[in-house]
């Protein structure tokens, strides 16, 4: 199977290359992308010898080309957003790992779907922003969408019918999305006003990129995943329930009308869903240790507290509002998380900024990619304006 790995230098990208390296006879890497991490990307190119490597800027492309030339590689170096779209849709590529973080991942992920590829979908923001457009295009092109997000991968594995993903046909009553609760599940509410980026990115169970780690701390990650589940499984908002499960061993559950509840369990290691989607419908070794239930001991469950995690409530509201609301939510969240990581916004300001942005951007339909990108642009501008106004007030 020939692969393009978008976001190869990130947490999911590195885990993907780890699984791929265990099966050299099975996978061939045609293209890799890494935005700015030129040295790591060069090292990855030395290992898998892709035909193409993509970086963000011309200057980084020049640096990478020099490193690859010194290593005696003939990998062609490309740069920019168009190059990402190009390597996502190469005719010789069978499968595309979509593991760029954030809205930047939408155009190439959509290009892979439009080209009818097997799309290994880690970039949940693409589906949150453009769910209707994305699902329609994927269906039209006959793309195979395989979720990498551990919860959605678990749901997929727990639905014993083909991945048209229509829970209405499958006798499904509810989807139960598990959530670890992140690093602040039990932190006193008054302490949350002063938590730092370092505390927010220190996730108890998963090792992930910085943006998704902050999203886990606010539980916006679970909110984005509710929207992702809505599109992937044709699930109405009121049939997707979030369950806090601090051990992160049950990755999600499907509750059927006859009372059966099916779940997928495993150690919290993204190589499991990655290997599952790479080999589907077969099974291959992922390098993940067998689950030791005796060591786990207990599985606990709690109802999420929406006062502690207002971002989760905002995401449900955006899903119910339809139109551009989810794209606005996503863009405002990206602006807010970046500001928090740069220490320009307190932790509790993240949800406030998103709510304020949703209030000011007018509702609109999003019939195509241009409309989605316009909603994204409007929301970023609005969120930045609100941030600037807050900063001016403090000064
Ligand atoms: P990360 O920050 O570790 O890596 C992000 C990758 O995207 C890097 O390769 C980076 O070079 C690239 N990138 C960043 N900005 C870019 C831009 N503007 N243009 C092009 N490329 C850009 O992130 P991650 O944790 O690997 O997450 C990747 C995606 O997978 C996210 O959408 C995240 O929500 C999703 N996801 C991650 C995990 C996890 O365990 N890490 C689990 C589920 C879902
Ligand atoms: Mg997840």
Coordinates of C-alpha atoms and ligand atoms in Angstrom, one line a residue:
X1 CA 0.0 0.0 0.0
X2 CA 1.4 3.4 -1.0
X3 CA 1.1 6.2 1.5
X4 CA 1.1 9.9 1.9
X5 CA 1.6 11.0 5.5
X6 CA 0.5 14.6 6.1
X7 CA 1.9 15.9 9.4
X8 CA 4.6 13.3 9.5
X9 CA 6.6 15.2 12.1
X10 CA 3.8 15.4 14.6
X11 CA 2.8 13.0 17.3
X12 CA 0.4 11.0 15.1
X13 CA 2.8 11.2 12.1
X14 CA 5.7 9.8 14.2
X15 CA 3.5 7.0 15.5
X16 CA 2.4 6.2 12.0
X17 CA 6.0 5.9 10.8
X18 CA 6.6 3.6 13.8
X19 CA 3.8 1.2 12.7
X20 CA 4.9 1.5 9.0
X21 CA 8.5 0.6 9.9
X22 CA 7.2 -2.7 11.4
X23 CA 5.8 -3.8 8.1
X24 CA 8.3 -2.9 5.4
X25 CA 6.8 -5.4 2.9
X26 CA 3.4 -4.0 3.3
X27 CA 3.7 -0.2 3.1
X28 CA 5.6 2.2 0.9
X29 CA 5.8 5.9 1.7
X30 CA 5.4 8.2 -1.3
X31 CA 5.2 11.6 0.4
X32 CA 5.8 13.1 3.8
X33 CA 4.9 16.6 5.1
X34 CA 6.2 18.5 8.1
X35 CA 5.5 22.1 8.4
X36 CA 8.7 23.6 10.0
X37 CA 10.5 20.7 11.6
X38 CA 13.1 20.4 8.8
X39 CA 15.7 18.3 10.7
X40 CA 13.1 15.7 11.8
X41 CA 11.6 15.6 8.4
X42 CA 15.1 15.1 6.8
X43 CA 15.7 12.2 9.3
X44 CA 12.3 10.7 8.4
X45 CA 13.2 11.0 4.7
X46 CA 16.5 9.2 5.3
X47 CA 14.5 6.3 6.8
X48 CA 11.6 5.9 4.3
X49 CA 13.1 7.5 1.1
X50 CA 9.8 9.2 -0.1
X51 CA 9.4 10.5 -3.6
X52 CA 8.2 13.9 -2.2
X53 CA 8.7 15.9 1.0
X54 CA 6.6 19.0 1.7
X55 CA 7.4 21.9 4.0
X56 CA 5.7 25.2 4.7
X57 CA 8.0 27.9 3.3
X58 CA 10.5 28.3 0.4
X59 CA 13.3 28.9 2.9
X60 CA 12.6 25.6 4.7
X61 CA 12.4 23.8 1.4
X62 CA 15.9 25.1 0.5
X63 CA 17.2 23.9 3.9
X64 CA 15.6 20.5 3.5
X65 CA 16.8 20.1 -0.1
X66 CA 20.4 20.7 1.1
X67 CA 20.1 18.1 3.9
X68 CA 18.6 15.5 1.6
X69 CA 21.3 16.2 -1.1
X70 CA 24.0 15.6 1.5
X71 CA 22.3 12.3 2.4
X72 CA 22.3 11.3 -1.2
X73 CA 18.5 11.2 -1.5
X74 CA 16.6 12.1 -4.7
X75 CA 13.4 13.1 -2.8
X76 CA 11.7 16.1 -4.5
X77 CA 11.1 18.9 -2.0
X78 CA 7.9 21.0 -2.4
X79 CA 6.4 23.7 -0.3
X80 CA 3.2 25.5 0.5
X81 CA -0.5 24.7 0.9
X82 CA -0.9 23.7 -2.8
X83 CA 1.9 21.1 -2.5
X84 CA 0.0 19.5 0.4
X85 CA -3.1 19.2 -1.8
X86 CA -0.9 17.8 -4.6
X87 CA 0.7 15.0 -2.5
X88 CA -2.7 14.1 -1.0
X89 CA -4.2 13.4 -4.4
X90 CA -1.3 11.7 -6.2
X91 CA -2.6 9.0 -8.5
X92 CA -0.1 6.4 -7.3
X93 CA -1.1 6.9 -3.6
X94 CA -3.6 4.5 -2.1
X95 CA -4.0 5.9 1.4
X96 CA -3.5 9.3 3.0
X97 CA -2.8 9.8 6.7
X98 CA -4.4 13.2 7.5
X99 CA -2.5 14.2 10.6
X100 CA -1.9 18.0 10.2
X101 CA -3.3 19.8 13.2
X102 CA -6.0 22.4 12.8
X103 CA -7.7 24.2 9.9
X104 CA -4.6 24.0 7.8
X105 CA -5.3 20.3 7.3
X106 CA -8.7 20.8 5.7
X107 CA -7.8 21.5 2.0
X108 CA -5.4 18.5 1.7
X109 CA -7.6 16.1 3.6
X110 CA -10.6 17.1 1.5
X111 CA -8.4 16.7 -1.6
X112 CA -7.6 13.1 -0.5
X113 CA -11.3 12.4 -0.1
X114 CA -12.2 13.9 -3.5
X115 CA -9.5 11.7 -5.0
X116 CA -11.2 8.7 -3.6
X117 CA -8.4 7.6 -1.3
X118 CA -8.4 5.6 1.8
X119 CA -8.4 8.6 4.2
X120 CA -7.0 7.9 7.7
X121 CA -8.6 10.8 9.5
X122 CA -6.7 12.1 12.5
X123 CA -7.3 15.8 11.6
X124 CA -10.7 16.1 13.3
X125 CA -10.8 19.9 12.7
X126 CA -11.4 19.2 9.0
X127 CA -14.6 17.4 9.8
X128 CA -15.7 19.9 12.4
X129 CA -15.3 22.8 10.0
X130 CA -16.7 21.2 6.9
X131 CA -18.6 18.0 7.9
X132 CA -21.4 18.2 5.4
X133 CA -19.2 19.1 2.4
X134 CA -16.5 16.6 3.4
X135 CA -18.9 13.7 3.9
X136 CA -20.7 14.4 0.6
X137 CA -17.5 14.6 -1.4
X138 CA -16.1 11.5 0.2
X139 CA -19.2 9.6 -0.6
X140 CA -19.3 10.9 -4.2
X141 CA -15.7 9.9 -4.8
X142 CA -16.0 6.5 -3.1
X143 CA -13.3 7.4 -0.5
X144 CA -12.9 5.1 2.4
X145 CA -12.9 7.1 5.6
X146 CA -11.2 5.4 8.5
X147 CA -11.2 7.3 11.8
X148 CA -7.9 7.5 13.7
X149 CA -9.2 9.5 16.6
X150 CA -9.2 6.7 19.2
X151 CA -12.9 7.2 20.2
X152 CA -14.2 7.2 16.6
X153 CA -11.9 4.3 15.7
X154 CA -13.4 2.4 18.7
X155 CA -17.0 3.2 17.6
X156 CA -16.1 2.1 14.1
X157 CA -14.8 -1.2 15.4
X158 CA -18.0 -1.6 17.5
X159 CA -20.4 -1.2 14.6
X160 CA -20.6 -4.4 12.7
X161 CA -21.7 -3.1 9.4
X162 CA -20.0 -1.4 6.6
X163 CA -18.6 2.0 7.1
X164 CA -21.3 4.0 5.3
X165 CA -21.6 5.0 9.0
X166 CA -25.3 5.4 9.3
X167 CA -26.3 4.6 12.9
X168 CA -30.0 4.9 12.0
X169 CA -29.7 1.7 10.0
X170 CA -27.7 -0.2 12.6
X171 CA -30.1 -0.2 15.5
X172 CA -27.9 2.0 17.5
X173 CA -29.5 3.8 20.4
X174 CA -26.6 5.9 21.6
X175 CA -22.9 6.6 21.0
X176 CA -21.0 6.8 24.3
X177 CA -17.8 8.9 23.8
X178 CA -15.3 8.3 26.6
X179 CA -13.1 11.1 27.8
X180 CA -10.2 11.0 30.3
X181 CA -11.2 14.4 31.8
X182 CA -7.7 15.7 31.1
X183 CA -5.3 17.1 33.6
X184 CA -7.8 19.4 35.4
X185 CA -10.6 16.9 36.0
X186 CA -10.4 17.3 39.8
X187 CA -8.5 20.7 40.1
X188 CA -10.4 23.1 42.3
X189 CA -12.3 25.6 40.1
X190 CA -10.6 28.7 41.7
X191 CA -7.2 27.2 40.8
X192 CA -8.2 26.9 37.1
X193 CA -8.0 30.7 36.9
X194 CA -4.2 30.5 37.2
X195 CA -3.2 27.2 35.5
X196 CA -0.2 27.5 33.0
X197 CA 0.3 26.1 29.5
X198 CA 2.9 23.7 31.0
X199 CA 0.2 22.3 33.4
X200 CA -2.4 22.2 30.6
X201 CA -0.3 20.2 28.1
X202 CA 0.7 17.6 30.8
X203 CA -1.9 15.0 29.9
X204 CA -2.3 12.1 32.4
X205 CA -2.8 9.3 29.9
X206 CA -1.9 10.3 26.3
X207 CA 1.2 11.9 24.7
X208 CA 0.0 14.3 22.1
X209 CA 0.7 17.6 20.3
X210 CA 0.3 20.9 22.2
X211 CA -2.9 22.0 20.6
X212 CA -4.9 18.8 21.2
X213 CA -3.4 18.7 24.7
X214 CA -4.9 22.1 25.6
X215 CA -8.1 21.0 23.9
X216 CA -8.2 18.0 26.3
X217 CA -7.6 20.2 29.3
X218 CA -10.7 22.4 28.3
X219 CA -12.5 19.3 27.0
X220 CA -13.0 21.2 23.7
X221 CA -11.3 18.1 22.3
X222 CA -14.4 16.1 23.4
X223 CA -16.6 18.8 22.0
X224 CA -14.9 18.6 18.6
X225 CA -15.2 14.8 18.8
X226 CA -19.0 15.0 19.4
X227 CA -19.2 17.0 16.1
X228 CA -16.8 14.5 14.4
X229 CA -19.0 11.6 15.6
X230 CA -22.1 13.3 14.3
X231 CA -20.7 13.4 10.8
X232 CA -18.9 10.1 10.7
X233 CA -21.8 8.1 12.1
X234 CA -24.8 10.2 11.1
X235 CA -25.6 10.6 14.8
X236 CA -27.9 13.3 16.1
X237 CA -26.5 15.5 18.9
X238 CA -28.9 14.1 21.5
X239 CA -27.7 10.5 20.9
X240 CA -24.0 11.2 21.5
X241 CA -23.2 11.2 25.2
X242 CA -19.9 12.0 26.8
X243 CA -18.7 9.8 29.7
X244 CA -15.6 10.6 31.7
X245 CA -13.5 7.5 32.1
X246 CA -10.2 8.5 33.8
X247 CA -8.3 5.3 32.9
X248 CA -8.6 5.8 29.1
X249 CA -8.8 2.0 28.6
X250 CA -12.3 1.9 27.0
X251 CA -11.9 4.1 24.0
X252 CA -15.7 4.4 23.4
X253 CA -18.9 2.4 23.3
X254 CA -22.0 1.8 21.2
X255 CA -25.3 1.2 22.9
X256 CA -27.8 -0.8 20.8
X257 CA -31.6 -0.9 20.9
X258 CA -31.6 -4.5 22.3
X259 CA -29.5 -3.5 25.3
X260 CA -26.2 -4.7 23.9
X261 CA -23.3 -2.4 24.5
X262 CA -20.2 -3.0 22.4
X263 CA -16.9 -1.3 23.2
X264 CA -13.2 -1.3 22.1
X265 CA -10.5 -1.4 24.8
X266 CA -6.8 -1.2 24.7
X267 CA -3.8 0.6 26.2
X268 CA -3.9 4.3 25.4
X269 CA -1.5 4.3 22.5
X270 CA -2.4 5.8 19.1
X271 CA -0.5 3.1 17.3
X272 CA -3.5 0.8 17.8
X273 CA -6.1 2.9 15.8
X274 CA -3.3 3.8 13.3
X275 CA -2.5 0.1 12.7
X276 CA -6.2 -0.7 12.6
X277 CA -6.9 1.8 9.9
X278 CA -3.7 1.1 7.9
X279 CA -4.5 -2.6 7.7
X280 CA -8.3 -2.6 7.7
X281 CA -10.0 -5.0 7.4
X282 CA -7.0 -7.1 8.4
X283 CA -5.1 -6.8 11.7
X284 CA -1.3 -6.2 12.0
X285 CA 1.1 -5.8 14.9
X286 CA 1.2 -2.2 16.1
X287 CA 3.9 -2.5 18.8
X288 CA 1.4 -1.8 21.5
X289 CA 1.7 -4.0 24.6
X290 CA -1.2 -6.3 25.4
X291 CA -3.8 -4.8 27.8
X292 CA -3.1 -6.0 31.3
X293 CA -6.5 -5.9 33.0
X294 CA -5.0 -7.0 36.3
X295 CA -2.8 -3.9 36.3
X296 CA -5.7 -1.7 35.3
X297 CA -7.8 -3.0 38.2
X298 CA -10.7 -0.7 37.9
X299 CA -12.7 1.1 35.3
X300 CA -14.5 4.3 36.5
X301 CA -17.1 6.6 35.0
X302 CA -18.3 10.1 35.8
X303 CA -20.7 12.6 34.2
X304 CA -18.9 15.6 32.8
X305 CA -19.4 18.9 34.7
X306 CA -20.4 21.5 32.2
X307 CA -19.6 24.3 34.7
X308 CA -16.0 23.1 34.8
X309 CA -15.9 22.3 31.1
X310 CA -18.0 25.1 29.3
X311 CA -16.2 24.3 26.0
X312 CA -18.1 21.0 25.8
X313 CA -21.4 22.8 26.1
X314 CA -20.3 25.3 23.4
X315 CA -19.5 22.5 21.0
X316 CA -23.0 20.9 21.5
X317 CA -24.6 24.3 20.9
X318 CA -22.6 24.8 17.7
X319 CA -23.5 21.4 16.4
X320 CA -27.2 22.1 17.1
X321 CA -26.9 25.5 15.5
X322 CA -25.8 23.9 12.2
X323 CA -24.5 26.1 9.3
X324 CA -21.2 27.9 9.9
X325 CA -21.3 27.6 13.7
X326 CA -18.9 24.6 14.0
X327 CA -16.4 26.2 11.7
X328 CA -16.6 29.4 13.8
X329 CA -16.2 27.4 17.0
X330 CA -13.2 25.7 15.6
X331 CA -11.5 28.8 14.4
X332 CA -12.1 30.7 17.6
X333 CA -10.8 27.8 19.6
X334 CA -7.6 27.7 17.5
X335 CA -7.1 31.4 18.1
X336 CA -7.8 31.0 21.8
X337 CA -5.5 28.0 22.3
X338 CA -2.6 29.8 20.6
X339 CA -3.2 32.9 22.7
X340 CA -3.2 30.7 25.9
X341 CA 0.0 28.9 24.9
X342 CA 1.6 32.4 24.3
X343 CA 0.4 33.5 27.7
X344 CA -1.8 36.2 26.2
X345 CA -5.0 34.6 27.5
X346 CA -5.8 32.9 30.8
X347 CA -7.1 29.3 30.8
X348 CA -10.7 30.3 31.5
X349 CA -10.5 32.9 28.9
X350 CA -10.5 30.2 26.2
X351 CA -14.2 29.3 26.6
X352 CA -15.1 33.0 27.0
X353 CA -13.4 34.0 23.8
X354 CA -15.1 31.2 21.8
X355 CA -18.5 32.1 23.2
X356 CA -18.0 35.8 22.4
X357 CA -16.9 34.9 18.8
X358 CA -19.9 32.7 18.3
X359 CA -22.0 35.7 19.4
X360 CA -20.6 38.1 16.9
X361 CA -20.2 36.1 13.7
X362 CA -23.5 36.0 11.8
X363 CA -25.0 32.6 11.1
X364 CA -24.6 31.5 7.5
X365 CA -24.9 28.3 5.4
X366 CA -21.7 26.5 4.3
X367 CA -22.6 24.8 1.1
X368 CA -19.0 24.5 -0.2
X369 CA -15.3 24.7 0.8
X370 CA -15.2 28.4 0.0
X371 CA -18.0 29.1 2.4
X372 CA -16.3 27.1 5.1
X373 CA -13.0 28.9 4.6
X374 CA -14.9 32.2 4.7
X375 CA -16.5 31.3 8.1
X376 CA -13.0 30.3 9.3
X377 CA -11.6 33.7 8.2
X378 CA -14.4 35.7 9.7
X379 CA -14.2 33.9 13.1
X380 CA -10.4 34.3 13.3
X381 CA -10.7 38.0 12.6
X382 CA -13.5 38.4 15.1
X383 CA -11.7 36.4 17.8
X384 CA -8.5 38.4 17.3
X385 CA -10.4 41.7 17.5
X386 CA -12.0 40.6 20.8
X387 CA -8.5 39.6 22.1
X388 CA -7.0 42.9 21.1
X389 CA -9.9 44.8 22.8
X390 CA -9.3 42.8 26.0
X391 CA -5.5 43.5 25.9
X392 CA -6.2 47.2 25.4
X393 CA -8.5 47.2 28.4
X394 CA -5.9 45.5 30.6
X395 CA -3.1 47.9 29.5
Ligands
LIG1 P1 1.2 17.8 16.4 O1 1.2 19.2 16.8 O2 2.1 16.8 17.1 O3 1.6 17.7 14.8 C1 1.0 18.4 13.9 C2 1.6 18.2 12.5 O4 1.0 19.2 11.6 C3 3.1 18.4 12.4 O5 3.6 17.5 11.5 C4 3.2 19.8 11.8 O6 4.4 20.0 11.1 C5 2.0 19.9 11.0 N1 1.5 21.3 10.8 C6 1.3 22.2 11.8 N2 0.8 23.3 11.3 C7 0.7 23.2 10.0 C8 0.4 24.0 8.9 N3 -0.1 25.3 9.1 N4 0.4 23.6 7.7 C9 0.9 22.3 7.4 N5 1.3 21.4 8.4 C10 1.2 21.9 9.7 O7 -0.3 17.3 16.4 P2 -0.8 15.8 16.7 O8 -1.0 15.6 18.1 O9 0.0 14.8 15.9 O10 -2.3 15.9 16.1 C11 -2.5 15.9 14.7 C12 -4.0 15.8 14.4 O11 -4.5 14.6 14.9 C13 -4.8 16.9 15.1 O12 -5.9 17.3 14.3 C14 -5.3 16.2 16.4 O13 -6.6 16.7 16.8 C15 -5.5 14.8 15.8 N6 -5.4 13.7 16.9 C16 -4.3 13.6 17.6 C17 -4.2 12.6 18.6 C18 -2.9 12.4 19.3 O14 -2.8 11.4 20.1 N7 -1.8 13.1 19.1 C19 -5.3 11.8 18.9 C20 -6.5 12.0 18.1 C21 -6.5 13.0 17.1
LIG2 MG1 -9.7 11.4 20.7

